[in-house]
Coordinates of C-alpha atoms and ligand atoms in Angstrom, one line a residue:
X1 CA 187.3 97.0 -1.6
X2 CA 185.6 94.6 -4.0
X3 CA 187.0 94.0 -7.5
X4 CA 184.8 92.7 -10.2
X5 CA 185.9 90.6 -13.2
X6 CA 183.4 90.3 -16.0
X7 CA 184.0 87.2 -18.1
X8 CA 182.7 86.8 -21.7
X9 CA 183.5 84.6 -24.7
X10 CA 183.1 85.5 -28.3
X11 CA 180.7 83.8 -30.8
X12 CA 181.8 82.3 -34.0
X13 CA 181.8 85.7 -35.8
X14 CA 183.9 87.4 -33.1
X15 CA 181.0 89.3 -31.6
X16 CA 179.8 88.9 -28.0
X17 CA 176.4 87.2 -27.3
X18 CA 173.6 89.3 -25.9
X19 CA 174.1 87.6 -22.5
X20 CA 177.5 89.1 -22.2
X21 CA 176.1 92.7 -22.4
X22 CA 173.4 91.7 -19.9
X23 CA 176.1 90.4 -17.5
X24 CA 178.1 93.6 -18.1
X25 CA 175.1 95.7 -17.1
X26 CA 174.7 93.5 -13.9
X27 CA 178.4 94.0 -13.1
X28 CA 178.3 97.8 -13.6
X29 CA 175.2 98.0 -11.4
X30 CA 176.8 95.9 -8.7
X31 CA 180.0 98.0 -8.9
X32 CA 178.0 101.2 -8.4
X33 CA 176.0 99.6 -5.5
X34 CA 179.3 98.7 -3.9
X35 CA 180.3 102.3 -3.9
X36 CA 182.5 102.2 -7.0
X37 CA 184.2 98.7 -7.2
X38 CA 186.8 98.4 -9.9
X39 CA 185.7 96.5 -13.0
X40 CA 188.0 94.4 -15.2
X41 CA 186.8 92.7 -18.4
X42 CA 188.2 89.2 -19.3
X43 CA 187.6 88.0 -22.8
X44 CA 188.1 84.6 -24.4
X45 CA 188.1 83.8 -28.1
X46 CA 190.1 83.4 -31.3
X47 CA 190.3 87.1 -31.9
X48 CA 188.6 89.4 -29.3
X49 CA 189.5 92.9 -30.6
X50 CA 186.0 93.6 -32.2
X51 CA 184.4 92.4 -29.0
X52 CA 186.6 94.5 -26.9
X53 CA 186.0 97.6 -29.1
X54 CA 182.2 97.1 -28.5
X55 CA 182.8 97.5 -24.8
X56 CA 185.3 100.4 -25.1
X57 CA 183.0 102.9 -23.3
X58 CA 181.9 100.7 -20.5
X59 CA 184.3 102.2 -18.0
X60 CA 186.3 99.0 -17.2
X61 CA 189.7 99.7 -15.7
X62 CA 191.3 97.2 -18.0
X63 CA 190.4 94.6 -20.6
X64 CA 192.3 91.3 -20.4
X65 CA 192.1 88.5 -23.0
X66 CA 193.1 85.0 -23.8
X67 CA 193.1 84.6 -27.5
X68 CA 194.2 82.3 -30.4
X69 CA 193.1 79.2 -32.3
X70 CA 193.1 77.1 -29.1
X71 CA 190.4 79.3 -27.6
X72 CA 188.1 79.6 -30.7
X73 CA 185.8 76.7 -29.6
X74 CA 184.2 75.6 -26.4
X75 CA 186.4 73.0 -24.7
X76 CA 186.6 72.3 -21.0
X77 CA 190.4 72.0 -20.7
X78 CA 191.4 75.2 -22.6
X79 CA 188.5 77.3 -21.3
X80 CA 189.1 76.3 -17.7
X81 CA 192.8 77.2 -18.1
X82 CA 191.9 80.5 -19.8
X83 CA 189.4 81.5 -17.0
X84 CA 191.9 80.4 -14.3
X85 CA 194.7 82.6 -15.8
X86 CA 192.3 85.6 -16.2
X87 CA 191.1 85.3 -12.5
X88 CA 194.7 85.0 -11.2
X89 CA 195.8 88.1 -13.2
X90 CA 192.8 90.2 -12.2
X91 CA 192.6 89.0 -8.6
X92 CA 188.9 89.8 -8.3
X93 CA 186.6 89.2 -5.3
X94 CA 183.6 88.7 -7.6
X95 CA 183.6 87.1 -11.0
X96 CA 180.5 87.7 -13.1
X97 CA 179.7 85.7 -16.3
X98 CA 176.6 85.0 -18.5
X99 CA 175.1 81.6 -18.6
X100 CA 176.1 79.9 -21.8
X101 CA 176.7 76.2 -22.5
X102 CA 180.4 77.1 -22.9
X103 CA 180.7 78.8 -19.5
X104 CA 178.3 76.3 -17.8
X105 CA 180.8 73.6 -18.8
X106 CA 184.1 75.2 -17.6
X107 CA 183.3 77.7 -14.8
X108 CA 182.7 75.3 -12.0
X109 CA 186.0 73.6 -12.5
X110 CA 187.8 77.0 -13.0
X111 CA 186.2 78.3 -9.7
X112 CA 187.6 75.2 -7.9
X113 CA 191.1 75.9 -9.4
X114 CA 190.9 79.4 -8.1
X115 CA 189.7 78.3 -4.6
X116 CA 186.5 80.2 -5.4
X117 CA 182.8 79.4 -4.8
X118 CA 180.2 79.5 -7.6
X119 CA 176.5 80.2 -7.9
X120 CA 174.8 79.4 -11.2
X121 CA 171.4 80.5 -12.6
X122 CA 171.4 83.9 -10.8
X123 CA 168.2 85.9 -11.4
X124 CA 169.0 88.9 -9.2
X125 CA 171.8 90.7 -7.4
X126 CA 171.5 93.4 -4.7
X127 CA 173.5 94.9 -1.9
X128 CA 171.7 95.0 1.4
X129 CA 173.2 95.9 4.8
X130 CA 176.6 95.9 3.2
X131 CA 176.3 92.3 2.0
X132 CA 175.9 91.1 -1.6
X133 CA 172.8 89.0 -1.9
X134 CA 172.0 86.9 -5.0
X135 CA 168.7 85.3 -6.0
X136 CA 168.1 82.0 -7.7
X137 CA 165.3 79.4 -8.0
X138 CA 165.3 75.9 -6.8
X139 CA 163.3 72.7 -7.2
X140 CA 162.1 73.3 -10.7
X141 CA 161.4 77.0 -10.2
X142 CA 159.1 76.4 -7.2
X143 CA 161.2 78.1 -4.5
X144 CA 163.2 81.3 -4.7
X145 CA 166.2 81.7 -2.5
X146 CA 168.3 84.7 -1.5
X147 CA 172.0 83.8 -0.8
X148 CA 175.0 85.5 0.6
X149 CA 178.6 84.2 1.0
X150 CA 181.7 85.6 2.7
X151 CA 184.1 83.4 0.6
X152 CA 185.9 85.1 -2.2
X153 CA 186.4 84.9 -5.1
X154 CA 182.7 84.4 -5.7
X155 CA 181.6 83.4 -9.2
X156 CA 178.1 84.5 -10.2
X157 CA 176.7 83.1 -13.4
X158 CA 173.8 85.2 -14.6
X159 CA 170.7 83.8 -16.4
X160 CA 169.8 85.4 -19.7
X161 CA 166.9 87.9 -19.9
X162 CA 167.3 89.1 -16.3
X163 CA 169.2 92.3 -16.9
X164 CA 168.9 94.7 -19.8
X165 CA 171.9 94.5 -22.2
X166 CA 174.5 97.3 -21.6
X167 CA 174.5 99.8 -24.5
X168 CA 177.3 102.1 -25.3
X169 CA 179.3 103.5 -28.2
X170 CA 182.0 101.3 -29.7
X171 CA 185.5 102.6 -29.6
X172 CA 189.1 101.5 -29.8
X173 CA 189.9 99.3 -26.8
X174 CA 193.3 98.5 -25.3
X175 CA 193.5 94.8 -24.7
X176 CA 196.2 93.1 -22.6
X177 CA 196.6 89.6 -23.9
X178 CA 197.7 86.9 -21.4
X179 CA 199.6 83.7 -22.3
X180 CA 198.0 80.4 -21.5
X181 CA 200.1 77.4 -22.3
X182 CA 198.0 74.6 -23.7
X183 CA 199.5 71.1 -23.8
X184 CA 198.6 68.3 -26.3
X185 CA 196.6 66.7 -23.6
X186 CA 194.3 69.7 -23.7
X187 CA 194.0 69.5 -27.5
X188 CA 192.8 65.9 -27.4
X189 CA 189.2 67.2 -27.6
X190 CA 188.5 68.9 -30.9
X191 CA 185.3 70.5 -32.2
X192 CA 184.8 68.9 -35.6
X193 CA 181.4 70.5 -36.4
X194 CA 178.1 71.5 -35.1
X195 CA 174.9 69.5 -35.6
X196 CA 171.8 71.6 -35.3
X197 CA 168.2 70.7 -36.1
X198 CA 166.7 71.8 -39.4
X199 CA 165.2 75.3 -39.4
X200 CA 161.6 73.8 -39.2
X201 CA 162.5 71.9 -36.1
X202 CA 164.3 74.8 -34.4
X203 CA 161.3 76.1 -32.6
X204 CA 162.7 77.1 -29.2
X205 CA 164.0 80.6 -29.4
X206 CA 164.8 82.0 -25.9
X207 CA 165.4 85.5 -27.1
X208 CA 162.1 85.8 -29.0
X209 CA 159.7 88.5 -28.1
X210 CA 156.7 86.1 -28.1
X211 CA 156.1 82.7 -26.6
X212 CA 153.5 80.8 -28.5
X213 CA 152.0 77.9 -26.6
X214 CA 150.1 75.1 -28.2
X215 CA 148.0 73.0 -25.9
X216 CA 146.4 69.5 -26.3
X217 CA 143.2 71.1 -27.8
X218 CA 145.0 71.2 -31.2
X219 CA 145.2 67.4 -31.3
X220 CA 141.6 66.9 -30.1
X221 CA 138.4 66.3 -32.0
X222 CA 137.0 69.6 -33.2
X223 CA 133.5 70.9 -33.6
X224 CA 132.9 68.7 -36.7
X225 CA 133.9 65.6 -34.6
X226 CA 137.1 65.1 -36.5
X227 CA 140.9 65.4 -35.7
X228 CA 142.7 68.1 -37.7
X229 CA 146.3 67.4 -36.8
X230 CA 147.9 68.2 -40.2
X231 CA 146.0 71.5 -40.4
X232 CA 147.1 72.2 -36.8
X233 CA 150.8 71.5 -37.7
X234 CA 150.6 73.8 -40.7
X235 CA 148.9 76.7 -38.8
X236 CA 151.4 76.5 -35.9
X237 CA 154.5 76.2 -38.0
X238 CA 153.4 79.0 -40.4
X239 CA 152.9 81.2 -37.4
X240 CA 156.2 80.3 -35.7
X241 CA 158.2 80.8 -38.9
X242 CA 156.4 84.0 -39.8
X243 CA 156.5 85.6 -36.4
X244 CA 159.8 84.1 -35.2
X245 CA 158.1 83.4 -31.9
X246 CA 159.3 80.6 -29.6
X247 CA 157.2 77.5 -29.5
X248 CA 156.0 76.1 -26.1
X249 CA 153.7 73.3 -25.3
X250 CA 151.5 72.0 -22.5
X251 CA 152.5 68.7 -20.9
X252 CA 149.4 67.0 -22.2
X253 CA 150.3 67.7 -25.8
X254 CA 154.0 66.6 -25.6
X255 CA 153.0 63.5 -23.6
X256 CA 150.8 62.4 -26.5
X257 CA 153.8 62.0 -28.8
X258 CA 155.6 59.9 -26.1
X259 CA 152.6 57.6 -26.0
X260 CA 152.6 57.1 -29.7
X261 CA 149.3 59.0 -30.4
X262 CA 148.9 61.0 -33.6
X263 CA 150.1 64.5 -32.6
X264 CA 152.2 67.4 -33.8
X265 CA 155.5 66.0 -35.2
X266 CA 157.8 68.8 -34.3
X267 CA 156.8 69.0 -30.6
X268 CA 159.1 67.4 -28.0
X269 CA 159.4 67.5 -24.2
X270 CA 161.9 70.3 -24.7
X271 CA 159.0 72.6 -25.7
X272 CA 157.1 71.9 -22.4
X273 CA 156.4 74.9 -20.3
X274 CA 155.4 74.5 -16.6
X275 CA 156.1 73.1 -13.3
X276 CA 157.9 70.1 -14.8
X277 CA 158.9 72.0 -17.9
X278 CA 160.7 75.2 -18.8
X279 CA 160.1 78.7 -17.3
X280 CA 161.2 81.0 -20.2
X281 CA 161.4 84.8 -20.2
X282 CA 159.6 86.4 -23.0
X283 CA 157.9 89.8 -22.9
X284 CA 154.7 88.4 -24.3
X285 CA 152.9 85.1 -24.5
X286 CA 150.0 83.7 -26.5
X287 CA 148.4 80.4 -25.4
X288 CA 146.2 78.5 -27.8
X289 CA 144.1 75.4 -27.1
X290 CA 145.5 75.1 -23.7
X291 CA 143.4 75.0 -20.6
X292 CA 145.7 77.1 -18.4
X293 CA 146.0 74.8 -15.4
X294 CA 148.3 75.9 -12.6
X295 CA 151.1 73.3 -13.2
X296 CA 151.3 74.8 -16.7
X297 CA 150.8 78.4 -15.9
X298 CA 153.5 78.4 -13.2
X299 CA 156.0 78.1 -16.1
X300 CA 154.7 81.5 -17.4
X301 CA 155.8 83.4 -14.2
X302 CA 158.3 85.5 -16.1
X303 CA 156.1 86.2 -19.1
X304 CA 155.0 89.7 -18.8
X305 CA 151.9 90.1 -21.0
X306 CA 149.7 87.0 -21.4
X307 CA 146.9 86.3 -23.9
X308 CA 145.0 83.1 -24.5
X309 CA 142.7 81.7 -27.2
X310 CA 140.2 79.1 -25.9
X311 CA 136.8 77.9 -26.8
X312 CA 136.0 77.6 -23.1
X313 CA 135.0 80.9 -21.5
X314 CA 135.6 79.3 -18.1
X315 CA 139.1 78.0 -18.8
X316 CA 141.9 78.6 -16.3
X317 CA 143.3 81.6 -18.3
X318 CA 140.0 83.4 -17.8
X319 CA 140.4 83.1 -14.0
X320 CA 142.9 85.9 -13.6
X321 CA 145.9 84.1 -15.3
X322 CA 145.8 86.0 -18.6
X323 CA 145.5 89.7 -19.4
X324 CA 143.2 89.0 -22.3
X325 CA 141.3 85.8 -23.2
X326 CA 139.8 85.5 -26.7
X327 CA 136.9 83.0 -26.5
X328 CA 137.2 81.7 -30.0
X329 CA 138.3 78.8 -32.2
X330 CA 142.1 78.8 -32.4
X331 CA 142.1 77.2 -35.8
X332 CA 140.1 80.2 -37.1
X333 CA 142.0 82.7 -35.2
X334 CA 145.5 81.5 -36.3
X335 CA 144.3 81.2 -39.9
X336 CA 143.4 84.9 -39.8
X337 CA 146.6 85.9 -37.9
X338 CA 148.8 84.0 -40.5
X339 CA 147.0 85.7 -43.3
X340 CA 147.7 89.1 -41.7
X341 CA 151.3 88.1 -41.1
X342 CA 151.7 87.0 -44.7
X343 CA 150.2 90.3 -45.9
Ligands
FAD401 C1 152.9 67.0 -10.8 C2 152.4 67.6 -12.1 C3 153.2 68.4 -12.9 C4 152.7 68.9 -14.1 N1 153.6 69.7 -14.8 C5 153.1 70.3 -16.0 C6 153.9 71.1 -16.8 O1 155.1 71.3 -16.5 N2 153.4 71.7 -17.9 C7 152.1 71.5 -18.2 O2 151.6 72.0 -19.3 N3 151.3 70.7 -17.5 C8 151.7 70.1 -16.4 N4 150.9 69.3 -15.7 C9 149.6 68.9 -16.3 C10 148.6 70.0 -16.1 O3 147.9 69.9 -14.9 C11 147.5 69.9 -17.2 O4 147.0 68.5 -17.3 C12 148.0 70.2 -18.6 O5 148.7 71.4 -18.6 C13 146.8 70.3 -19.6 O6 147.2 70.5 -20.9 P1 146.3 71.3 -21.9 O7 145.7 72.5 -21.3 O8 147.0 71.5 -23.2 O9 145.1 70.2 -22.2 P2 143.6 70.2 -21.8 O10 143.4 70.3 -20.4 O11 143.1 68.9 -22.5 O12 143.0 71.5 -22.5 C14 142.8 71.6 -23.9 C15 142.1 72.9 -24.1 O13 142.0 73.2 -25.5 C16 140.8 74.0 -25.7 N5 140.4 73.8 -27.1 C17 140.1 72.7 -27.8 N6 139.9 73.0 -29.1 C18 140.1 74.3 -29.2 C19 140.0 75.2 -30.3 N7 139.6 74.8 -31.5 N8 140.2 76.5 -30.1 C20 140.5 77.0 -28.8 N9 140.6 76.2 -27.8 C21 140.4 74.8 -27.9 C22 139.8 73.3 -24.7 O14 138.7 74.2 -24.4 C23 140.7 73.0 -23.5 O15 140.6 74.1 -22.6 C24 151.4 68.7 -14.5 C25 150.5 68.0 -13.7 C26 151.0 67.4 -12.5 C27 150.1 66.6 -11.6

């Protein structure tokens, strides 16, 4: 009989990230599909009681934890030791965890220490013909593969936005704390602070409800024959900050900044959506001044509802790639939208 261990780590405030609840939902669904596999939860953090309480009603057989100052921050040596201890105690056949930079750093090494195998960036799990099959994408999201393995324990690291987050009432959870001895060699790496970009520059928001894409049209000569880059910057930033949408770009627009042309100052290659860019998962997307060519639109494959604003009624979006195309000047449209947002 399979045994599942769900791993999660706390955030700075002691709560669990959304991905942890999504992975819990994945673990519960898999446990049911396997005919009632036992579920254990393993938590890592400075103090995990509040996190454990939030999962009290999930039906886990037990909640294990590795806690203390040494486990407050992301650090390969202490996190790998914590995960190894949790896996050895729970003795699972399957280990499920959310994708986070913290887990992406430590789980491959921990899987090796546990003589396990690991699959990352999982986008689907099912049980078919008695075997567990997982799905992931390869080669820059161009090929999807379905995999199965006989080796156990099998670590499955789930991408965010694939499963709905588990929801249940908080309660009072019993937590069994495990001892993990950390030597001074482990403590050589210390987190001394976090450097994050200013709020204006922080435009990539994976959990946003809306993806707003700016294409190269924003940096092109407009109907009056002039460039309007500063106005474009203002309209886009006002919309992003007002709506809390995530900002994406076409390749053409981000390439312009690399080539030293005058362009939108806050746009980098990290914003690029498409075949050679990102493939984010947002419920809705709005494309502006972007032609909607296939190498760009392929990055929209997980965006459920798509709209585009383009002057060209014959642009790529109008050829079945968007649900709604507004044939209009994006400068005028976004000015109006921002005014409505402000109101
Ligand atoms: C191997 C390969 C990989 C690639 N990978 C990617 C990728 O990952 N991502 C990506 O984006 N591209 C990628 N491309 C490039 C892609 O094919 C296109 O060249 C690119 O997406 C075009 O960007 P764009 O639509 O912003 O610019 P353009 O094609 O220049 O389109 C600008 C659009 O803006 C519109 N416009 C202008 N002014 C206004 C206005 N005022 N209001 C409304 N609309 C206006 C115009 O009508 C036009 O449709 C790749 C290409 C190759 C060959």
